[in-house]
Coordinates of C-alpha atoms in Angstrom, one line a residue:
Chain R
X1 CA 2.3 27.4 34.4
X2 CA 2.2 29.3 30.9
X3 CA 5.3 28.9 30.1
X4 CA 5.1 25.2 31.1
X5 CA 2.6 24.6 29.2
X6 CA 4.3 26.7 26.0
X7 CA 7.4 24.3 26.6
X8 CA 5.1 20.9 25.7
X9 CA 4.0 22.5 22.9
X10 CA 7.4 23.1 21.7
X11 CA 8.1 19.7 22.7
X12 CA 5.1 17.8 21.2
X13 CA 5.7 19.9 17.6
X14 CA 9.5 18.8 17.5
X15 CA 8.4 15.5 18.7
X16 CA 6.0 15.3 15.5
X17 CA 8.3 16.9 13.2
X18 CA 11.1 13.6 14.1
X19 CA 8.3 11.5 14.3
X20 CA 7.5 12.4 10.6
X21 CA 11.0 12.2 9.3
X22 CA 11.9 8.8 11.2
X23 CA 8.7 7.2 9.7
X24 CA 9.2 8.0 6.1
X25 CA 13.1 8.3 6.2
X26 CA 13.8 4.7 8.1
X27 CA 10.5 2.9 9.6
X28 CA 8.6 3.1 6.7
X29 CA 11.1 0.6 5.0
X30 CA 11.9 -1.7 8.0
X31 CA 9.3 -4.5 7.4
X32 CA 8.5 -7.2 9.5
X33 CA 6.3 -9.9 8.3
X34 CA 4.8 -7.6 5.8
X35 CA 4.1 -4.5 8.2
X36 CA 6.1 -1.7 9.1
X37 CA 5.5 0.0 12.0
X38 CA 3.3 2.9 13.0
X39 CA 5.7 5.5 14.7
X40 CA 2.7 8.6 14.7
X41 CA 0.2 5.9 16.7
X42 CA 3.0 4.9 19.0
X43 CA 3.8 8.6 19.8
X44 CA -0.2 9.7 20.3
X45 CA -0.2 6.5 23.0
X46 CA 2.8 7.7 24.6
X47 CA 1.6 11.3 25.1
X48 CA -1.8 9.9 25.9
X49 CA -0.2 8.3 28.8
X50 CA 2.2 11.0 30.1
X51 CA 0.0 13.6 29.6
X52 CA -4.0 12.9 29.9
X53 CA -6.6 12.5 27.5
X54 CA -7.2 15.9 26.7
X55 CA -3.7 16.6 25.4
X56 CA -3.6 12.9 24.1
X57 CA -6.7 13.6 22.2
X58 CA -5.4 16.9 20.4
X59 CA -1.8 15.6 19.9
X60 CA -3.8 13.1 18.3
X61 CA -5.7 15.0 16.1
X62 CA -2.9 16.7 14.6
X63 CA -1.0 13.5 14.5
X64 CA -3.4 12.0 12.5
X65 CA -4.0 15.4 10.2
X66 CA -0.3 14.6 9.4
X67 CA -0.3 11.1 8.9
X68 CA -3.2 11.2 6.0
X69 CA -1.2 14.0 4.8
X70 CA 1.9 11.9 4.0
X71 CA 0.3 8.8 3.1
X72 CA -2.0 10.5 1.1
X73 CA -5.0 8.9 3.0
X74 CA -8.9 10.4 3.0
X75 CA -7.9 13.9 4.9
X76 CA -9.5 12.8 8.6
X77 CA -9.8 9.1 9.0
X78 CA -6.7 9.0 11.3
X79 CA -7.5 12.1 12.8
X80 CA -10.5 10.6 14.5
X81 CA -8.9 7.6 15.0
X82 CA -6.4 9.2 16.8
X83 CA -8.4 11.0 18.6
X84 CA -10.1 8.2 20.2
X85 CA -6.6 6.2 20.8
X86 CA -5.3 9.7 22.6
X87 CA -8.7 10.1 24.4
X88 CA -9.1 6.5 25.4
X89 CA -5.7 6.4 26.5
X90 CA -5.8 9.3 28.7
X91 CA -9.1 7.7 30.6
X92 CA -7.1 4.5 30.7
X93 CA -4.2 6.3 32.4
X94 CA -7.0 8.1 34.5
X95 CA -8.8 5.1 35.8
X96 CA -5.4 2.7 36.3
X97 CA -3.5 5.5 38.0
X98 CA 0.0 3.7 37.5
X99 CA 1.8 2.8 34.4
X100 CA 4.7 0.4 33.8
X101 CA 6.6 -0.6 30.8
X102 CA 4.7 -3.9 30.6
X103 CA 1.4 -2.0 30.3
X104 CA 2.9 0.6 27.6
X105 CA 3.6 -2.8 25.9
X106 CA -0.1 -3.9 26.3
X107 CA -1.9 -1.0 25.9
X108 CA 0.1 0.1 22.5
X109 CA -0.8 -3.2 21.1
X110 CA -4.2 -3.1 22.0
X111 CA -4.3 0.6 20.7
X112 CA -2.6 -0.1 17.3
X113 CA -5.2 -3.6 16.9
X114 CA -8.2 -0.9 17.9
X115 CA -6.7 1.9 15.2
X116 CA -6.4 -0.9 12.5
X117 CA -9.8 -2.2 13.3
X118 CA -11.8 0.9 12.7
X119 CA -9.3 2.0 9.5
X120 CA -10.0 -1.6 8.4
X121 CA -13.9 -0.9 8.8
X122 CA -13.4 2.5 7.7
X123 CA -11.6 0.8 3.9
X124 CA -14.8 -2.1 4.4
X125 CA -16.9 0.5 3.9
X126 CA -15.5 2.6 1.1
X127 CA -13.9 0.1 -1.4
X128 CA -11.7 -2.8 -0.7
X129 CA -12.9 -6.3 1.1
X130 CA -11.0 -9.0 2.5
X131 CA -11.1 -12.0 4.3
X132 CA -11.8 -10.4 8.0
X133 CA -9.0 -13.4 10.1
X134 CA -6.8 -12.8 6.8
X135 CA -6.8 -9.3 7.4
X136 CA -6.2 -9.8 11.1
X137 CA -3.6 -12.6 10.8
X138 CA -1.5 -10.6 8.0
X139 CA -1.8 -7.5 9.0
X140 CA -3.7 -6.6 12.5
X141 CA -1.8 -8.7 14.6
X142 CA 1.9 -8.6 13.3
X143 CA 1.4 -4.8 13.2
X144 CA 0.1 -4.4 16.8
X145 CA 3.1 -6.8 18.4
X146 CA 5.4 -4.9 16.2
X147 CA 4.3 -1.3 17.3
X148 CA 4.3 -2.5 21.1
X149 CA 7.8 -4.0 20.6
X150 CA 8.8 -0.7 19.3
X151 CA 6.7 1.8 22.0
X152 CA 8.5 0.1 24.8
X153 CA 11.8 1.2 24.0
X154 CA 10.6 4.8 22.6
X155 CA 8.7 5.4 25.5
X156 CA 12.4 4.3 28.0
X157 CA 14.0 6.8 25.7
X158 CA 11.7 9.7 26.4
X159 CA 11.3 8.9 29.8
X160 CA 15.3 9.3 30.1
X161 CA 15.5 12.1 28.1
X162 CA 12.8 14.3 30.3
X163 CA 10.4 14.7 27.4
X164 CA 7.4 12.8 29.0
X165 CA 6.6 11.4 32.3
X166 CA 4.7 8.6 33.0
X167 CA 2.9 8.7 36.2
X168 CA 5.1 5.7 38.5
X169 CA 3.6 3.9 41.4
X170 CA 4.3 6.9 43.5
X171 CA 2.3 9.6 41.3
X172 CA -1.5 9.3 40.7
X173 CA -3.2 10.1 37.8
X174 CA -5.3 12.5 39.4
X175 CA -1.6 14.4 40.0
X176 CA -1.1 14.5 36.2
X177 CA -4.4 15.9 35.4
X178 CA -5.9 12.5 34.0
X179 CA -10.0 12.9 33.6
Chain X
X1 CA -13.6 23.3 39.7
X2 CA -12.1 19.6 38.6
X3 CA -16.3 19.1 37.1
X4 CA -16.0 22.1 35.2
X5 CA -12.2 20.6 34.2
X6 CA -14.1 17.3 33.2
X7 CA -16.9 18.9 31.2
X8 CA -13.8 20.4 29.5
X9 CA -12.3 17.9 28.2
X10 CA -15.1 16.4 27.3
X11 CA -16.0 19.4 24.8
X12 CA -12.6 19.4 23.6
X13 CA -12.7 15.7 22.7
X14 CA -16.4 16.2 20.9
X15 CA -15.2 19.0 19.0
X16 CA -11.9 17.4 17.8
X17 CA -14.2 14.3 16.4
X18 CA -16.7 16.7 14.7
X19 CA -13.6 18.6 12.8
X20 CA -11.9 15.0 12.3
X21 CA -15.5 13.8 10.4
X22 CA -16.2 17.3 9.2
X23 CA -12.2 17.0 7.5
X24 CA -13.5 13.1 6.4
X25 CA -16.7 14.6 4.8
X26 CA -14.9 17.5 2.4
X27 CA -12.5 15.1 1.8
X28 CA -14.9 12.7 0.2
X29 CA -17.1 15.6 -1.8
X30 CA -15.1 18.0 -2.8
X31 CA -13.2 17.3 -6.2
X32 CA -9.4 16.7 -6.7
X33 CA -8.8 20.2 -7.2
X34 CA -10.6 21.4 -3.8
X35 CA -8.6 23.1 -1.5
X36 CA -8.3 20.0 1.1
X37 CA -6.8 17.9 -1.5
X38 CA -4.5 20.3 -2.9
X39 CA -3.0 21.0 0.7
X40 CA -2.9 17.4 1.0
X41 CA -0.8 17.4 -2.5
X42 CA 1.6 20.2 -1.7
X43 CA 2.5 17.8 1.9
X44 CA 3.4 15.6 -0.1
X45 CA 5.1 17.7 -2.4
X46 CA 7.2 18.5 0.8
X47 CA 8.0 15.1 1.7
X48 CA 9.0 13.5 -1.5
X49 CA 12.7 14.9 -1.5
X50 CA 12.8 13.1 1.9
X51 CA 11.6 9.9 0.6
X52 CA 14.2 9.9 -1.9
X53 CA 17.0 10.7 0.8
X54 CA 15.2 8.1 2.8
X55 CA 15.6 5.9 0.0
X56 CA 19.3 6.5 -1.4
X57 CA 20.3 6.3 2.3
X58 CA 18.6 2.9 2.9
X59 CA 20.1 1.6 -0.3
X60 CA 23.6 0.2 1.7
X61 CA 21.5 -1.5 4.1
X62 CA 18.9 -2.9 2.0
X63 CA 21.4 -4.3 -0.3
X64 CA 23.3 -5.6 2.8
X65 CA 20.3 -7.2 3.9
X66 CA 19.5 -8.7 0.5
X67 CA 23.3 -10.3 0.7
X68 CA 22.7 -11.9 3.4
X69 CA 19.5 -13.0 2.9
X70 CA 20.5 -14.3 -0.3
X71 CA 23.6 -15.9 1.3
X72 CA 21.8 -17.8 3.7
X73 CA 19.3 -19.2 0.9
X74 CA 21.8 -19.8 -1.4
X75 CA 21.7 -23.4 -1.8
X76 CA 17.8 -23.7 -2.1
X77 CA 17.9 -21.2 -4.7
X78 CA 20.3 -22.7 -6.6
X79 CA 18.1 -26.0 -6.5
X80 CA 15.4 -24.0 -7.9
X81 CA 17.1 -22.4 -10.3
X82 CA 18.6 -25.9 -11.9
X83 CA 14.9 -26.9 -11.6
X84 CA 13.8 -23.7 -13.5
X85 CA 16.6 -23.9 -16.0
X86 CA 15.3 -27.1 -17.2
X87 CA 12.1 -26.3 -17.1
X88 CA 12.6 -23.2 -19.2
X89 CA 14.9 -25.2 -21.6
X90 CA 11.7 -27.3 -21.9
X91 CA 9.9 -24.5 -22.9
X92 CA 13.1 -22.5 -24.8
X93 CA 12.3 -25.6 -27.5
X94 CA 8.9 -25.2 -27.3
X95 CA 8.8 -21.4 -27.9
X96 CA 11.2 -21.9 -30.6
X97 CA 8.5 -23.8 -32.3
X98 CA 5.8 -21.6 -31.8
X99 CA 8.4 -18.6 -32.8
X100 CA 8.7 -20.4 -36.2
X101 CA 5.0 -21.3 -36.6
X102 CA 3.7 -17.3 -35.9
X103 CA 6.3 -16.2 -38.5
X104 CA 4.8 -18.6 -40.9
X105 CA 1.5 -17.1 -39.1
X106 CA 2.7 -13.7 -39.4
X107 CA 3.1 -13.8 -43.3
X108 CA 0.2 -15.3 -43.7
X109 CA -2.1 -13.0 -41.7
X110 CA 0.1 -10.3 -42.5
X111 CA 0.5 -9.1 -39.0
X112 CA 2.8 -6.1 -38.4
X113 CA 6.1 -7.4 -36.3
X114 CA 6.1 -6.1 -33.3
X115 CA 8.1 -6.9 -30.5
X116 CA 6.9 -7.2 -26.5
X117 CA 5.7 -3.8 -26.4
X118 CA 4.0 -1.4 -28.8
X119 CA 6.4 0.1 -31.2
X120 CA 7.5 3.2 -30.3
X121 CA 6.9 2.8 -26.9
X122 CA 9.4 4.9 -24.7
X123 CA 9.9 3.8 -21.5
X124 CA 10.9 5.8 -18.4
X125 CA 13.0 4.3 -15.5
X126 CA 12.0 5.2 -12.0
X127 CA 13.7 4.5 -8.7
X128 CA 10.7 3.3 -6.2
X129 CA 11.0 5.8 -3.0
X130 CA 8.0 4.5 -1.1
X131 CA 5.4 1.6 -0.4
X132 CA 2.2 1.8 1.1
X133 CA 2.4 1.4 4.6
X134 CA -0.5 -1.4 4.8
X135 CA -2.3 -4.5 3.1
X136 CA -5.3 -2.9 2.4
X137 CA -3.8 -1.0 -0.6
X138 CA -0.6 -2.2 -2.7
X139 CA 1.5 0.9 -4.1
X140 CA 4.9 2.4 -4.6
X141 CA 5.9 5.2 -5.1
X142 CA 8.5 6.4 -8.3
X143 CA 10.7 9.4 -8.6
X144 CA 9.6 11.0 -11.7
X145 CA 6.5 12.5 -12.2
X146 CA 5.3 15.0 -14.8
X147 CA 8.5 16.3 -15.3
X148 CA 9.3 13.2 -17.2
X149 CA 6.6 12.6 -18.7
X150 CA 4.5 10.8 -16.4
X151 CA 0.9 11.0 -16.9
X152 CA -1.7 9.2 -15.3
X153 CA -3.0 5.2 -16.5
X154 CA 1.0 4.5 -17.9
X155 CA 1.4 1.0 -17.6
X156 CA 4.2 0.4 -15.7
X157 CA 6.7 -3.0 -15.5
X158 CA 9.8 -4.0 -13.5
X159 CA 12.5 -6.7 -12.7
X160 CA 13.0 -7.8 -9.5
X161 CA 16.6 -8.2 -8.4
X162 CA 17.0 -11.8 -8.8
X163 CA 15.3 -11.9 -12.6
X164 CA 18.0 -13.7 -14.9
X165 CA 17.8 -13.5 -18.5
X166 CA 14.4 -15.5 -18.8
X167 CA 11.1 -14.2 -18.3
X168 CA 11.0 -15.1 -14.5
X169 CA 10.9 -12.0 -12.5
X170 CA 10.3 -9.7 -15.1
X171 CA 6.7 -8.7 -15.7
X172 CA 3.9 -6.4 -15.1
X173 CA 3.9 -4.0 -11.9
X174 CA 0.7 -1.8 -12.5
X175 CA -0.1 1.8 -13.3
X176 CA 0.0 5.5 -12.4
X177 CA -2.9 6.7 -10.8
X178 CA -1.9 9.6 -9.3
X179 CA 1.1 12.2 -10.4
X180 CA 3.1 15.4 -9.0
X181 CA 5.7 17.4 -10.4
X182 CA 8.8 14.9 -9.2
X183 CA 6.8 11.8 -8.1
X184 CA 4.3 9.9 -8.6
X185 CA 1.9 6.8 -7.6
X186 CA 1.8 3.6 -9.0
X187 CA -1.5 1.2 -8.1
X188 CA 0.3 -2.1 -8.3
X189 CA -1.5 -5.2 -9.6
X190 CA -1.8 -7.0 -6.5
X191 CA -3.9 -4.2 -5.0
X192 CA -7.4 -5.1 -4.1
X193 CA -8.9 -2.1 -6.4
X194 CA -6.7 -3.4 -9.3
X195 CA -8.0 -5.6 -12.8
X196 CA -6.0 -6.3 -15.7
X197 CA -7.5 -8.2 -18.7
X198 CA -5.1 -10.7 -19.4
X199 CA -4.8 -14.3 -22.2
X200 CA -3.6 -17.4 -21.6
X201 CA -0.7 -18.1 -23.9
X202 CA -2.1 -21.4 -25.4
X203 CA -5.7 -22.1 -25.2
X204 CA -5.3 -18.2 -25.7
X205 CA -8.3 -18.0 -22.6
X206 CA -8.7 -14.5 -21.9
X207 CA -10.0 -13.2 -18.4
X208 CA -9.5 -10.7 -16.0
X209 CA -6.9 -10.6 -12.7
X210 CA -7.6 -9.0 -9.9
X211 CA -5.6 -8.3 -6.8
X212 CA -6.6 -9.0 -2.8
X213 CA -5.7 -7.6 -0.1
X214 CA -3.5 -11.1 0.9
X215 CA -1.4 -9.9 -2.3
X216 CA -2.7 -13.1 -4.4
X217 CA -3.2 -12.5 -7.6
X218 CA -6.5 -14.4 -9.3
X219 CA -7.5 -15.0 -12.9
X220 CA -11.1 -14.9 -12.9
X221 CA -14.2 -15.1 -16.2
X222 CA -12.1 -17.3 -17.6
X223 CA -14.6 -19.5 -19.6
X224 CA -14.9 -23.2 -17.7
X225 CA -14.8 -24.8 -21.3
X226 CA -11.3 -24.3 -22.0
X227 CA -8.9 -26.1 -20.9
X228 CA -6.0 -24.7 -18.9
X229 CA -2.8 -26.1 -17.9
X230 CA -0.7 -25.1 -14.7
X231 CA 2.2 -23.4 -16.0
X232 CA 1.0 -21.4 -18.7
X233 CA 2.2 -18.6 -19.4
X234 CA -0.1 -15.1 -19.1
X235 CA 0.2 -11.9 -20.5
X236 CA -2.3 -8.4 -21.0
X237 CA -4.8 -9.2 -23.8
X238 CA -4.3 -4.9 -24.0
X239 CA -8.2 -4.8 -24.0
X240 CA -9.1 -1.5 -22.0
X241 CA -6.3 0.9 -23.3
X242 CA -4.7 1.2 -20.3
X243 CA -1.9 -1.8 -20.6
X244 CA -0.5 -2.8 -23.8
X245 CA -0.8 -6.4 -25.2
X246 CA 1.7 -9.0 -24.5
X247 CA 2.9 -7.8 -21.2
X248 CA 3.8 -11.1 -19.2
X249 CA 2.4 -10.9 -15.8
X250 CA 2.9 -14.7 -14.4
X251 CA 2.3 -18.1 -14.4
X252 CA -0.9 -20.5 -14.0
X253 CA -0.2 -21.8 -10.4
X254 CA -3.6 -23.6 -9.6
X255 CA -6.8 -24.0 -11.5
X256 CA -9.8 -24.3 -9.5
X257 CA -13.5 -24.4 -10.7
X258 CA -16.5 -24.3 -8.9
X259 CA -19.6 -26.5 -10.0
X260 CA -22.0 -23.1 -9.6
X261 CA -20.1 -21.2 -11.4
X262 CA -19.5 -20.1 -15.1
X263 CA -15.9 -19.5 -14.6
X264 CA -13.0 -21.1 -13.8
X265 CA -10.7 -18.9 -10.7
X266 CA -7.3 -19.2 -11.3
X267 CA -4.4 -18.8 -9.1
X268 CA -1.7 -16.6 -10.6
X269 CA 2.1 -16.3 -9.6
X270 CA 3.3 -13.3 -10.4
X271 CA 6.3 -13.1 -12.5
X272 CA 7.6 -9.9 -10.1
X273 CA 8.0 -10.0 -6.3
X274 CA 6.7 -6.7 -5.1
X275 CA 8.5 -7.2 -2.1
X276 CA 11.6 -6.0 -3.1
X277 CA 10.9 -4.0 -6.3
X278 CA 13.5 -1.1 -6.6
X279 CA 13.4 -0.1 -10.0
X280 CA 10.7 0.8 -12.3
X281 CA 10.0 1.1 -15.9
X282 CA 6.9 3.5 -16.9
X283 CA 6.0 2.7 -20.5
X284 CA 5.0 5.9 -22.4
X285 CA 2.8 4.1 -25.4
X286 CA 2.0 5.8 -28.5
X287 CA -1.9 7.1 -28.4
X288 CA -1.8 4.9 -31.8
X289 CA -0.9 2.0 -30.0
X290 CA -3.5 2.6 -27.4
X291 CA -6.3 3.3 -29.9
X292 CA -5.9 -0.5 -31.0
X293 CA -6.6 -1.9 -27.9
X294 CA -9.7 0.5 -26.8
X295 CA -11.0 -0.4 -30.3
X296 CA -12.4 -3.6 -29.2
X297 CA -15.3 -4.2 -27.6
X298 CA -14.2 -6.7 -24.8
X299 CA -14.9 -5.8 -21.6
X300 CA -12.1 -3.8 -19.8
X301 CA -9.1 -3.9 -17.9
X302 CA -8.6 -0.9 -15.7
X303 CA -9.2 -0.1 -12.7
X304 CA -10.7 2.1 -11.0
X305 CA -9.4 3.1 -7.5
X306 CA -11.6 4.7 -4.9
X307 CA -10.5 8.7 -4.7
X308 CA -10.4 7.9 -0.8
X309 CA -8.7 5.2 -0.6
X310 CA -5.6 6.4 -3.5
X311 CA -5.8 10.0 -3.2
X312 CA -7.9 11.8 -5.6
X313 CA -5.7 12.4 -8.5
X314 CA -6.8 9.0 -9.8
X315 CA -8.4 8.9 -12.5
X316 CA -9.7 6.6 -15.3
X317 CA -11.4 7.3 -18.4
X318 CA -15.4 7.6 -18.5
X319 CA -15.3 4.3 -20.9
X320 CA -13.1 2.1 -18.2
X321 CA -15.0 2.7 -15.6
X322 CA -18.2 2.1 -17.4
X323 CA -17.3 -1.0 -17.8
X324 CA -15.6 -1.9 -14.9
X325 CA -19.0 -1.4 -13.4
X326 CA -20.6 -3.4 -15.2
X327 CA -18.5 -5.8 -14.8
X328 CA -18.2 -5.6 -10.7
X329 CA -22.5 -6.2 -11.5
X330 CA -22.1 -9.3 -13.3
X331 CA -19.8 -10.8 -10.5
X332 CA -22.1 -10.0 -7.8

């Protein structure tokens, strides 16, 4: 069970460390419609999913840590937000029981629109204003369709290549440790 | 057993939110050289040679990309740019004209000569290795940092790819706010944080442009008595010390006044397209050539970025954001 639990955290560290280079190496500079996509949000929904919200939470946390790091962002506004989306996830997962590809499609979008609209209430408050619907037609939207676009196919790969599971129809959340 | 696991997970979940706002809240007091923000620097530090692999290896496909795009608009751009070349012959004559009425000008007043820039100005190119990642805030990133030179409030300027010889798509991109060793940030005009004091070339209207998150750039206390023509060219007045004079920046696009209000709230087009900026040039001016413009007393040009929202290296001089304050008063 240790030793289980020493492998994800191997796992979840090289999984941030990729994360990290992919974003600022190649998806940092793919834009679509203006917005790039979020690769460290994606990632904290897809362990939120596979693994509960208590892990979804921390992964998270550190995910977020990093991400103000590199984008040289207030040291802790995505580390609570990504707290919540790993948290939240987790309960989803816990309450639904069952995940498919269609809801990791769904409930990245809706987790990326969430994560935008406190960082959005978060800038409100500290400096820049806009135009709420202009914000969320230019920037919420596009960005949330194009991160759930992109989760679906990241979360296939991982799947396939052992590094998370996402409880089927045949395995319960309860069996993965959801709250 | 599973409540205690609950009650758990629970705790763990409170605590990580109490370190994530206790993180948000020594981030916000502690100064640029606390401890928080100088881990924060030396990440980036660590990431910067990545961006610029990231960015010499993307350079194939971007430029790919921009072939084809540019293949596939070919024909509408070569429309515009027949309509452009005769609109700029139009205004070739005209600036012939005014060329040979300011030297008659320049004798008379007896104005030093001085070319687009400040003399003496040195300029540094940079190769842009990142943008930020969302609309709220507009900046890139350079490759060369203190190392070259680079210091904080350098006006910076750039050419898009498709500029030809004329002034369209070659204009002012914004300034350094925040600088490392081999890197460094530049707040780009468009940013919502950003103002530039800026004329009119011809009623010589001066007012100030500000940014939005949308990326529209807006010419605003521009006095509703003069008369301005869509068009017109503008350019920094160099009021503030931060940008020097005569910088072109973009065209009048739209004019709009507002019965209620003073001012007239212009629409600017840009003479650069952020989009696909690639290359830089940071102007190192001549304190000599600053001290002119901070001499006058109009009201000021910089801006002044939230340290939370640009990372707290920013930083302005007492006097520009004195007065940036006072202006931001007067608009509300």
């Amino acid at each position: 069970m240790r030793r289980r639990e020493l492998a994800w955290v191997g796992k979840a560290m090289l999984l941030l460390l990729i994360a990290v280079v992919l974003q600022t190496m190649v998806v940092s500079r793919v834009s679509v419609l203006g917005v790039t996509a979020d690769l460290l949000l994606i990632l904290t929904v897809i362990v939120g999913l596979g693994r509960g919200s208590l892990e979804g939470a921390i992964f998270g946390f550190c995910v977020g840590i990093v991400h103000d790091t590199i984008f040289f962002q207030t040291l802790g506004v995505h580390a609570l937000i990504f707290v919540l989306v790993g948290y939240f996830v987790g309960i989803f997962l816990a309450r639904f029981g069952t995940v498919n590809l269609w809801a990791v499609f769904i409930i990245t979008g809706a987790s990326s629109f969430a994560a935008q609209l406190v960082f959005g209430l978060f800038q409100y408050a500290i400096g820049p204003r806009a135009e709420f619907f202009t914000v969320v037609g230019a920037q919420m939207i596009p960005e949330a369709v194009f991160d759930a676009l992109i989760a679906v196919p990241i979360c296939a790969l991982l799947m396939r290549m052992r590094v998370i599971s996402i409880p089927g129809s045949e395995q319960t959340a309860a069996a993965k440790g959801g709250e | 057993m599973p409540r205690n696991k609950v009650a758990w997970r629970r705790l763990v979940f409170v605590v990580l939110i109490i370190a994530s706002l206790a993180l948000l809240t020594v981030s916000f007091r502690e100064t640029d050289s606390g401890p928080v923000h100088a881990i924060q620097q030396a990440g980036v530090s660590m990431l910067s040679p990545l961006q610029t692999w990231g960015a010499r290896a993307a350079k194939p496909f971007q430029d790919g990309y921009t072939w084809i795009r540019t293949l596939w608009s070919a024909h509408e751009e070569a429309e515009r740019l027949a309509a452009e070349l005769q609109q700029l012959q139009g205004e070739a004559a005209k600036l012939r004209e005014q060329a040979e009425e300011n030297e008659r000008l320049r004798g008379l007043l007896e104005f030093q000569d001085k070319g687009t820039f400040p003399e003496g100005t040195e300029f540094v190119a940079a190769r842009v290795i990142g943008k930020s990642p969302t609309r709220w805030e507009a900046w890139i990133e350079i490759d060369k940092g203190t190392a070259d030179g680079i210091q904080i409030d350098q006006a910076v300027v750039g050419a898009t790819p498709s500029a030809s010889a004329s002034l369209s798509g070659k204009g002012l991109v914004g300034k350094v706010v925040s600088v490392y060793p081999h890197m460094a940030r530049v707040q780009l005009i468009t940013d919502a944080e950003s103002s530039v004091a800026a004329k009119i070339q011809g009623p010589r209207a001066e007012g100030i442009i500000v940014g939005s998150v949308s990326g529209q750039l807006t010419m605003d206390y521009v006095d509703r008595d003069i008369l301005v023509d869509p068009k017109r060219i503008i350019v920094t007045s160099g009021y503030g010390g931060v940008y020097p004079p005569a910088i072109p920046i973009g065209i009048v696009a739209n004019v709009g006044e507002e019965d209620v209000s003073a001012y007239k709230e212009i629409e600017v087009q840009g003479f650069v397209d952020f989009r696909v900026l690639e290359e830089v040039m940071v102007l190192i001016v001549p304190a000599a050539a600053n001290g002119d413009s901070t001499a006058t007393t109009f009201s000021p040009t910089t801006s002044t970025s939230s340290p939370a929202s640009t990372g707290s290296t920013t930083s302005t001089t007492s006097t520009n954001s004195t007065t940036t304050t006072t202006l931001t008063s007067t608009r509300q």
